[in-house]
Tab-separated table of C-alpha atoms in Angstrom:
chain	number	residue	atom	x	y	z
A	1	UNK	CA	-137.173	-62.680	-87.208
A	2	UNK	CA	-139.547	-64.839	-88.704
A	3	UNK	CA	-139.188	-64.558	-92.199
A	4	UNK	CA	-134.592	-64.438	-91.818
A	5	UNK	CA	-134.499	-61.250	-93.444
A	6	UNK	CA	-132.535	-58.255	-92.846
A	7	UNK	CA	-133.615	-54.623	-93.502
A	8	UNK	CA	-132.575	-51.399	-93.586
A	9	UNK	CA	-134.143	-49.146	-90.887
A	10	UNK	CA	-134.292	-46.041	-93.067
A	11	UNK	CA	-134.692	-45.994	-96.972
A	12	UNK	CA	-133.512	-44.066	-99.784
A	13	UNK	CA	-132.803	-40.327	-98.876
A	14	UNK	CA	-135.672	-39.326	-102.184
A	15	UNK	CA	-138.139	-41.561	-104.279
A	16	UNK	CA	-135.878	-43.100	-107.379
A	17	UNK	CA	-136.355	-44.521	-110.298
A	18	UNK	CA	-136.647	-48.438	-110.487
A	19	UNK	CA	-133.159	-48.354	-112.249
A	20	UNK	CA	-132.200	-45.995	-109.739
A	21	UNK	CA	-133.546	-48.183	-106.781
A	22	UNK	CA	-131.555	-51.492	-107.621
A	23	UNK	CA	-128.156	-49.080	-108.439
A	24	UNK	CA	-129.176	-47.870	-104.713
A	25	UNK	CA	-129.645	-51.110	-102.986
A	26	UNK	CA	-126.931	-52.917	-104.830
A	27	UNK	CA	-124.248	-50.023	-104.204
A	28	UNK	CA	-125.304	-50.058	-100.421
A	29	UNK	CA	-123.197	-50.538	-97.433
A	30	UNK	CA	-125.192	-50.239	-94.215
A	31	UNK	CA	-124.607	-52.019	-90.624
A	32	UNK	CA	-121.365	-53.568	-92.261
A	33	UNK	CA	-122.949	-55.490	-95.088
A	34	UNK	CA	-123.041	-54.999	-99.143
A	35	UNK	CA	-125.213	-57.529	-100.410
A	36	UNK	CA	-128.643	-55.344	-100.142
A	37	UNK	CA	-131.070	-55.651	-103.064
A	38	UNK	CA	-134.597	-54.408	-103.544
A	39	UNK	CA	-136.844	-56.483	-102.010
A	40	UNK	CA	-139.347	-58.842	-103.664
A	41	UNK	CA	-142.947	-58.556	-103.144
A	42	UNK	CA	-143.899	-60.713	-100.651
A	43	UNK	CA	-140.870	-59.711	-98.715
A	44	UNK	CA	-141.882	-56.168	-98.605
A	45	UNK	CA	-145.342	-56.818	-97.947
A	46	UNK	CA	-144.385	-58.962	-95.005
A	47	UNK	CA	-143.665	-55.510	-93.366
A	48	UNK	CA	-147.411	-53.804	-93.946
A	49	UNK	CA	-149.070	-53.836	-90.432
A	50	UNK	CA	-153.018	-54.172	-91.044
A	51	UNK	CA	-153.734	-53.448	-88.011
A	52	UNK	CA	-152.604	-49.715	-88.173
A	53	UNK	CA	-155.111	-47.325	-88.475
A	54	UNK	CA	-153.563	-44.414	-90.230
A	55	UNK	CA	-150.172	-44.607	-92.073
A	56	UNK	CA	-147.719	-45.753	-92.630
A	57	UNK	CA	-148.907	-49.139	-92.456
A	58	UNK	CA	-146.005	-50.229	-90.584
A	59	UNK	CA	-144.413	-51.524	-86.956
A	60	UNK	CA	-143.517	-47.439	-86.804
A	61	UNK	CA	-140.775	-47.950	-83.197
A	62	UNK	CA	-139.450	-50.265	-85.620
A	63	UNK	CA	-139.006	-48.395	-89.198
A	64	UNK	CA	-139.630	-44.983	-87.837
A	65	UNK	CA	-138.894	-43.021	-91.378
A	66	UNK	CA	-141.381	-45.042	-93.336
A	67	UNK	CA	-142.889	-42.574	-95.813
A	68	UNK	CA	-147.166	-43.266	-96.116
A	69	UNK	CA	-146.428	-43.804	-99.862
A	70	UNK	CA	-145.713	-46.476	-102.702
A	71	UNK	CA	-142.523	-48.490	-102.140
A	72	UNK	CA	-140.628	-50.415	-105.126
A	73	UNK	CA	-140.352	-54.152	-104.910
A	74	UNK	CA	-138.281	-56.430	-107.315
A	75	UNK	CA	-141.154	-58.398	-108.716
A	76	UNK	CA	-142.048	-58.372	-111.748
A	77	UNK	CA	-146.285	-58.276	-112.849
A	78	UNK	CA	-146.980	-61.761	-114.725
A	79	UNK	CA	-146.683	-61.462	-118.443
A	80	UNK	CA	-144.726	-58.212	-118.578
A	81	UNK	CA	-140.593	-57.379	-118.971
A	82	UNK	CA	-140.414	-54.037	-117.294
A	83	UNK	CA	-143.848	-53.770	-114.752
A	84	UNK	CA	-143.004	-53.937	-111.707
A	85	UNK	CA	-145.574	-54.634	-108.165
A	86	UNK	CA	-145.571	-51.946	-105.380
A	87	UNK	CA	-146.110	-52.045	-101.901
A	88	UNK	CA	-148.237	-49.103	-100.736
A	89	UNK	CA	-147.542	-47.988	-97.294
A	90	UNK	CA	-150.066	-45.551	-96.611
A	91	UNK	CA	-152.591	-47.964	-96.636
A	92	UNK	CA	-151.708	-51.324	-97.411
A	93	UNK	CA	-152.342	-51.522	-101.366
A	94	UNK	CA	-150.959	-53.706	-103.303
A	95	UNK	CA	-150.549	-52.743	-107.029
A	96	UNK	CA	-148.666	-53.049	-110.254
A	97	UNK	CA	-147.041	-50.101	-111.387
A	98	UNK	CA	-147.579	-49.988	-115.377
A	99	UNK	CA	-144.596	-47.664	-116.534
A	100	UNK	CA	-145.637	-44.545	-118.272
A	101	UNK	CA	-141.814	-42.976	-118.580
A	102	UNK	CA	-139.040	-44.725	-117.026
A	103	UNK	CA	-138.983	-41.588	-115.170
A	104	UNK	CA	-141.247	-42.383	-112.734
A	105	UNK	CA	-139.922	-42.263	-109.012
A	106	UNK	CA	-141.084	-44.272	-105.656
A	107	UNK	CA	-139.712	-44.953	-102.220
A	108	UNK	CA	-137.487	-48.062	-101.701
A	109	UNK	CA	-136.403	-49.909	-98.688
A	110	UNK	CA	-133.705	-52.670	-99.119
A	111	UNK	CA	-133.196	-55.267	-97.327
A	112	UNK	CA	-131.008	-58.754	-97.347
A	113	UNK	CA	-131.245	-62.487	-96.708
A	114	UNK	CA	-132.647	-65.099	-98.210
A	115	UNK	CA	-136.747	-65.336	-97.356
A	116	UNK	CA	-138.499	-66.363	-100.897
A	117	UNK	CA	-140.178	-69.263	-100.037
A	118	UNK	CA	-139.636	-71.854	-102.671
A	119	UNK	CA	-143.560	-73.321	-104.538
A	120	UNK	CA	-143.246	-76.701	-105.249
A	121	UNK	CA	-145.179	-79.477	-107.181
A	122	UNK	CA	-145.566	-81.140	-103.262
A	123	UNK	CA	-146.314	-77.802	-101.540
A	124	UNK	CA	-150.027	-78.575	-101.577
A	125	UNK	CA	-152.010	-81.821	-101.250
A	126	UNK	CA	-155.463	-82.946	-101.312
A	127	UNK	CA	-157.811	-84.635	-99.215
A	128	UNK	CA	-159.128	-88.562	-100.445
A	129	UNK	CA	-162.028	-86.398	-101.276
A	130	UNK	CA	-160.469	-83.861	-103.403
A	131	UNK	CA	-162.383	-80.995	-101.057
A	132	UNK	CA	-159.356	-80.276	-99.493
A	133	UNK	CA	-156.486	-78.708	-100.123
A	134	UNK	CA	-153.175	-78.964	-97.561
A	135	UNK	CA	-150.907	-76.115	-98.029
A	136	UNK	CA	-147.364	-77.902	-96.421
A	137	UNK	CA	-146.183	-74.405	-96.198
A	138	UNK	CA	-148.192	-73.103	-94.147
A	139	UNK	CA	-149.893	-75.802	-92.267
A	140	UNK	CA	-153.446	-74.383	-93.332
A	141	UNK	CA	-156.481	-76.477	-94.677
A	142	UNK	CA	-158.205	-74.610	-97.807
A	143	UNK	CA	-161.584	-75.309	-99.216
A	144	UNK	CA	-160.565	-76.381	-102.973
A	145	UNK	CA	-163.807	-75.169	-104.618
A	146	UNK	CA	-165.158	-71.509	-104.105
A	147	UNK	CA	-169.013	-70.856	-103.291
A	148	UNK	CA	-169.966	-69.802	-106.338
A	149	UNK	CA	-172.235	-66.283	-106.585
A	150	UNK	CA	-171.464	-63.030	-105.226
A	151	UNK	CA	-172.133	-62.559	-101.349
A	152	UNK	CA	-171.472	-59.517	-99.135
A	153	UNK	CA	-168.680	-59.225	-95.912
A	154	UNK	CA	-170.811	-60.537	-93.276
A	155	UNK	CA	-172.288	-63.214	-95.069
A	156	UNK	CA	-168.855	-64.257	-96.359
A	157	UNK	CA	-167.902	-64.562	-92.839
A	158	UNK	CA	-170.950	-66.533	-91.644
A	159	UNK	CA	-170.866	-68.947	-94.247
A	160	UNK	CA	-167.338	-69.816	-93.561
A	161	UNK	CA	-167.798	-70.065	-89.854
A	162	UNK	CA	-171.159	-72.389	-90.379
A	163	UNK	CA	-169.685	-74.432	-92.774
A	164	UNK	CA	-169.125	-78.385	-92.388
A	165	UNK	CA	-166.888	-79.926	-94.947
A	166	UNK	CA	-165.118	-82.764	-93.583
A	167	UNK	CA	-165.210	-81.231	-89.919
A	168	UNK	CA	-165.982	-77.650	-88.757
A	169	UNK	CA	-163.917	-75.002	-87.495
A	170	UNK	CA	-163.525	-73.190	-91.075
A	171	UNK	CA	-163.196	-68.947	-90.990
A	172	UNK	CA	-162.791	-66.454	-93.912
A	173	UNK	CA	-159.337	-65.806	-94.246
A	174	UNK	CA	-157.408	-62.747	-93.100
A	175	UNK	CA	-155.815	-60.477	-95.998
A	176	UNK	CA	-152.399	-62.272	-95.428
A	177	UNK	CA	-153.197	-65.900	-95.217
A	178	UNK	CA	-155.345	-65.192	-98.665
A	179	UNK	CA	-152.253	-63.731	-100.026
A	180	UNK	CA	-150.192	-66.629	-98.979
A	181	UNK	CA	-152.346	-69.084	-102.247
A	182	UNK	CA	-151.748	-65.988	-104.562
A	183	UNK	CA	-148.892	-67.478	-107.180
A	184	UNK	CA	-147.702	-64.142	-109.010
A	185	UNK	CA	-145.996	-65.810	-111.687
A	186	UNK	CA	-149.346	-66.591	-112.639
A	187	UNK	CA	-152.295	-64.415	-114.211
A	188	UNK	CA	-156.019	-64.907	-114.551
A	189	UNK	CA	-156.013	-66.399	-112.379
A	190	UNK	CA	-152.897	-65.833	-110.228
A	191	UNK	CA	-152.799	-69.342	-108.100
A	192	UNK	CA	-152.339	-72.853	-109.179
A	193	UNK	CA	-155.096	-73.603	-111.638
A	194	UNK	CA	-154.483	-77.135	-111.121
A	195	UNK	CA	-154.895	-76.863	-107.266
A	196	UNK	CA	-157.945	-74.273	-107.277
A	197	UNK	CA	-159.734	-74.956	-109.932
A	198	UNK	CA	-162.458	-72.715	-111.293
A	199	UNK	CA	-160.997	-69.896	-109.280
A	200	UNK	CA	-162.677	-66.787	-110.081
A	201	UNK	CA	-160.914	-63.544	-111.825
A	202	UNK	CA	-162.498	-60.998	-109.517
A	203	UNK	CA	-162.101	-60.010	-106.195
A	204	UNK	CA	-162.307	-62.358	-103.785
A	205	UNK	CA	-163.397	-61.011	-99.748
A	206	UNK	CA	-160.876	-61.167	-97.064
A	207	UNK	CA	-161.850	-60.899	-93.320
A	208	UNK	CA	-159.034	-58.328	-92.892
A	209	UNK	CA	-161.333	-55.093	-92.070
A	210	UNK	CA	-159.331	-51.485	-93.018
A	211	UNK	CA	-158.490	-50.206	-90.594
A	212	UNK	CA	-159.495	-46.997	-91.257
A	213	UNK	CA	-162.906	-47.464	-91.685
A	214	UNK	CA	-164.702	-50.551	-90.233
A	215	UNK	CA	-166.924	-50.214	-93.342
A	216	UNK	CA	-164.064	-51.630	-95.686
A	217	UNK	CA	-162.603	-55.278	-95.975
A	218	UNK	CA	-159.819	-55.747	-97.539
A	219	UNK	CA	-159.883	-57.839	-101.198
A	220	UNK	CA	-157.468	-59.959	-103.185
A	221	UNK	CA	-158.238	-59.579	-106.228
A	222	UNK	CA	-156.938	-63.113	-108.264
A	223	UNK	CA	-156.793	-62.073	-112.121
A	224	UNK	CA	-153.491	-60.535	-111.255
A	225	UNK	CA	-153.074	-60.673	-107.353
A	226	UNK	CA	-153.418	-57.061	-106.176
A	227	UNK	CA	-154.758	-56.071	-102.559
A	228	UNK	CA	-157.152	-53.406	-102.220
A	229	UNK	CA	-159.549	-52.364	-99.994
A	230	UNK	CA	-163.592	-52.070	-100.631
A	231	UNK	CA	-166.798	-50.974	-99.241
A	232	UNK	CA	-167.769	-53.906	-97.053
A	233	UNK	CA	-171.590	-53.079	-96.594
A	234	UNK	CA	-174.815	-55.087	-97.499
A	235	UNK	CA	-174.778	-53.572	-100.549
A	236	UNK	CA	-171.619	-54.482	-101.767
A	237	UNK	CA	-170.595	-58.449	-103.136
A	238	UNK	CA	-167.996	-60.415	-103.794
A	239	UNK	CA	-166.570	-63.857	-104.120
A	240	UNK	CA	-164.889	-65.548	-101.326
A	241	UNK	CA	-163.084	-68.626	-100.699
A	242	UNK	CA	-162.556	-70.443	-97.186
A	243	UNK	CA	-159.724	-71.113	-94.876
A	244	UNK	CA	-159.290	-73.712	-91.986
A	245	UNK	CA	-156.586	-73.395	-89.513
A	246	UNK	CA	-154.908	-77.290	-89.113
């Protein structure tokens, strides 16, 4: 309900082709509409459930024939024609799918509606100190720079919650609200370069444990936006960049 979007409970009877899926989703009538399409990205991955602990990654009362595998979206990977990003519902990756053979076959859920979220030039703004950025969107407060040097999960987390910059009350972000900066029409890195300056290529630590396994965090990684989990001990580091909720 919160995004407007309507989907289809089930999904295609077998895994098709990305030609395949759109001939699917286009050619579908289902609960007395026509106008289904494959979804885009960050409309499918709207549906992954983080909080699940084994797949599929989903609200399962809700889509109960959700298959713990990858699932096609409509969007395409930054500076390719034909590479397109999939949702992975057995965990909660999210990856580009770099064709090999056209042949290659994946799950796909359609849906309809209208929920893209439009980026505009006055979606973010910054503080009279420039240490700031305002996301309108979203109503979140972002540190502009990023603490630069590699630090593990927990320290990630403690830095962020000790942290004074204009005010406290700053966390590490969850997987999603990371996501939400991530600009995919962009590449190396995938956000506004003129907003977040300086932001690294690597991955960058999320507060979003797996799952799973309480010894992974989830990651966004920004030279081309993909989500995927890692080991989230001592000896493991990466960069991290800070949230505050308004």
């Amino acid at each position: 309900s919160q995004t407007k979007l309507m989907w289809q409970r089930g999904q295609s009877p077998k895994p098709l082709t990305a030609k395949d899926a759109k001939i699917y989703c286009d050619k579908l009538v289902y609960a007395g509409f026509k106008d289904w399409r494959v979804p885009s990205l960050d409309e499918l991955g709207s549906l992954v459930d983080y909080s699940v602990k084994w797949g599929p990654v989903i609200d399962q009362p809700a889509f109960p024939k959700t298959m713990a595998a990858d699932y096609w979206t409509s969007s395409l990977v930054a500076g390719t024609s034909s590479d397109l990003w999939l949702v992975g519902f057995s965990s909660g990756r999210i990856t580009p799918w770099y064709y090999k053979t056209h042949d290659d076959t994946q799950e796909v859920r359609c849906v309809r509606g209208n929920g893209t979220i439009a980026v505009t030039a006055t979606r973010y703004t910054l503080s009279a100190s420039k240490k700031i950025v305002l996301d309108a969107w979203t109503k979140r407060e972002w540190q502009r720079g990023i603490v630069e040097g590699v630090s593990h999960w927990s320290y990630a987390k403690t830095y962020c919650e000790n942290l004074n910059l204009e005010g406290t009350n700053w966390r590490l972000p969850g997987v999603r609200e990371l996501l939400s900066i991530v600009d995919k029409s962009e590449e190396y890195p995938c956000v506004s370069k003129e907003i977040f300056p300086y932001t690294p290529t690597n991955g960058v630590w999320t507060a979003t444990p797996w799952a799973s396994n309480s010894n992974d965090a989830w990651i966004v990684n920004f030279g081309i936006g993909d989500v995927v989990m890692n080991y989230a001990g001592s000896g493991n580091s990466y960069f991290f960049k800070l949230f505050r909720c308004v």
